[in-house]
Amino acid sequence: MNYTKQQIIDALVAEYDYLCHDDFDPDVDPTTEEYREMLEEMSFGELIIETGTGEGYTFDEFMDNWS
């Protein structure tokens, strides 16, 4: 399946928001908005790497979970 850069960014932000919900440290962690801005500066390939997907957890699985 093909995804746009914006769809990948949205999925990464959704994952980040979930992971930081209970453990957010404002002294260390970027806000959700700051994280989104950082992602928007990344290339398509860098976004794919940011998902942390591979053989054990595929990109399509990541997108199914966070889209």
CSV table of C-alpha atoms in Angstrom, one decimal:
chain,number,residue,atom,x,y,z
A,1,MET,CA,0.0,0.0,0.0
A,2,ASN,CA,1.2,3.5,-0.7
A,3,TYR,CA,1.2,6.2,1.9
A,4,THR,CA,1.8,9.9,1.7
A,5,LYS,CA,4.4,11.7,3.7
A,6,GLN,CA,1.6,13.4,5.7
A,7,GLN,CA,0.0,10.0,6.5
A,8,ILE,CA,3.3,8.7,7.8
A,9,ILE,CA,3.9,11.9,9.9
A,10,ASP,CA,0.3,11.6,11.3
A,11,ALA,CA,1.0,8.0,12.3
A,12,LEU,CA,4.3,8.8,13.9
A,13,VAL,CA,2.7,11.6,15.9
A,14,ALA,CA,-0.1,9.3,17.0
A,15,GLU,CA,2.5,6.8,18.2
A,16,TYR,CA,4.5,9.5,20.0
A,17,ASP,CA,1.5,10.9,21.7
A,18,TYR,CA,0.5,7.4,22.9
A,19,LEU,CA,4.0,6.6,24.2
A,20,CYS,CA,4.5,10.0,25.9
A,21,HIS,CA,1.0,10.2,27.4
A,22,ASP,CA,2.0,8.9,30.8
A,23,ASP,CA,5.7,9.5,30.8
A,24,PHE,CA,6.1,12.9,29.2
A,25,ASP,CA,9.1,14.9,30.7
A,26,PRO,CA,8.9,18.5,29.5
A,27,ASP,CA,12.6,19.0,30.3
A,28,VAL,CA,13.7,16.3,27.9
A,29,ASP,CA,10.8,15.4,25.5
A,30,PRO,CA,9.6,17.6,22.7
A,31,THR,CA,5.9,18.5,22.7
A,32,THR,CA,3.7,16.8,20.1
A,33,GLU,CA,3.8,19.9,18.0
A,34,GLU,CA,7.6,20.1,18.2
A,35,TYR,CA,7.8,16.5,17.2
A,36,ARG,CA,5.5,17.1,14.2
A,37,GLU,CA,7.7,20.0,13.1
A,38,MET,CA,10.8,17.9,13.4
A,39,LEU,CA,9.2,15.1,11.3
A,40,GLU,CA,8.1,17.6,8.6
A,41,GLU,CA,11.7,18.5,8.0
A,42,MET,CA,12.6,14.8,7.4
A,43,SER,CA,12.7,13.1,4.0
A,44,PHE,CA,10.4,10.3,3.1
A,45,GLY,CA,13.2,7.8,3.7
A,46,GLU,CA,14.0,9.3,7.1
A,47,LEU,CA,10.4,9.0,8.1
A,48,ILE,CA,10.3,5.3,7.2
A,49,ILE,CA,13.4,4.8,9.4
A,50,GLU,CA,11.8,6.7,12.2
A,51,THR,CA,9.0,4.2,12.3
A,52,GLY,CA,11.4,1.6,13.5
A,53,THR,CA,9.9,-1.1,11.3
A,54,GLY,CA,11.6,-4.1,9.7
A,55,GLU,CA,11.3,-7.8,9.5
A,56,GLY,CA,9.6,-8.3,12.9
A,57,TYR,CA,7.3,-5.4,12.7
A,58,THR,CA,6.5,-4.3,9.1
A,59,PHE,CA,5.8,-0.8,7.9
A,60,ASP,CA,2.2,-1.8,6.9
A,61,GLU,CA,1.6,-3.1,10.4
A,62,PHE,CA,2.9,0.2,11.8
A,63,MET,CA,0.5,2.1,9.6
A,64,ASP,CA,-2.4,-0.1,10.5
A,65,ASN,CA,-1.7,0.4,14.2
A,66,TRP,CA,-1.2,4.2,14.1
A,67,SER,CA,-3.3,5.5,11.2
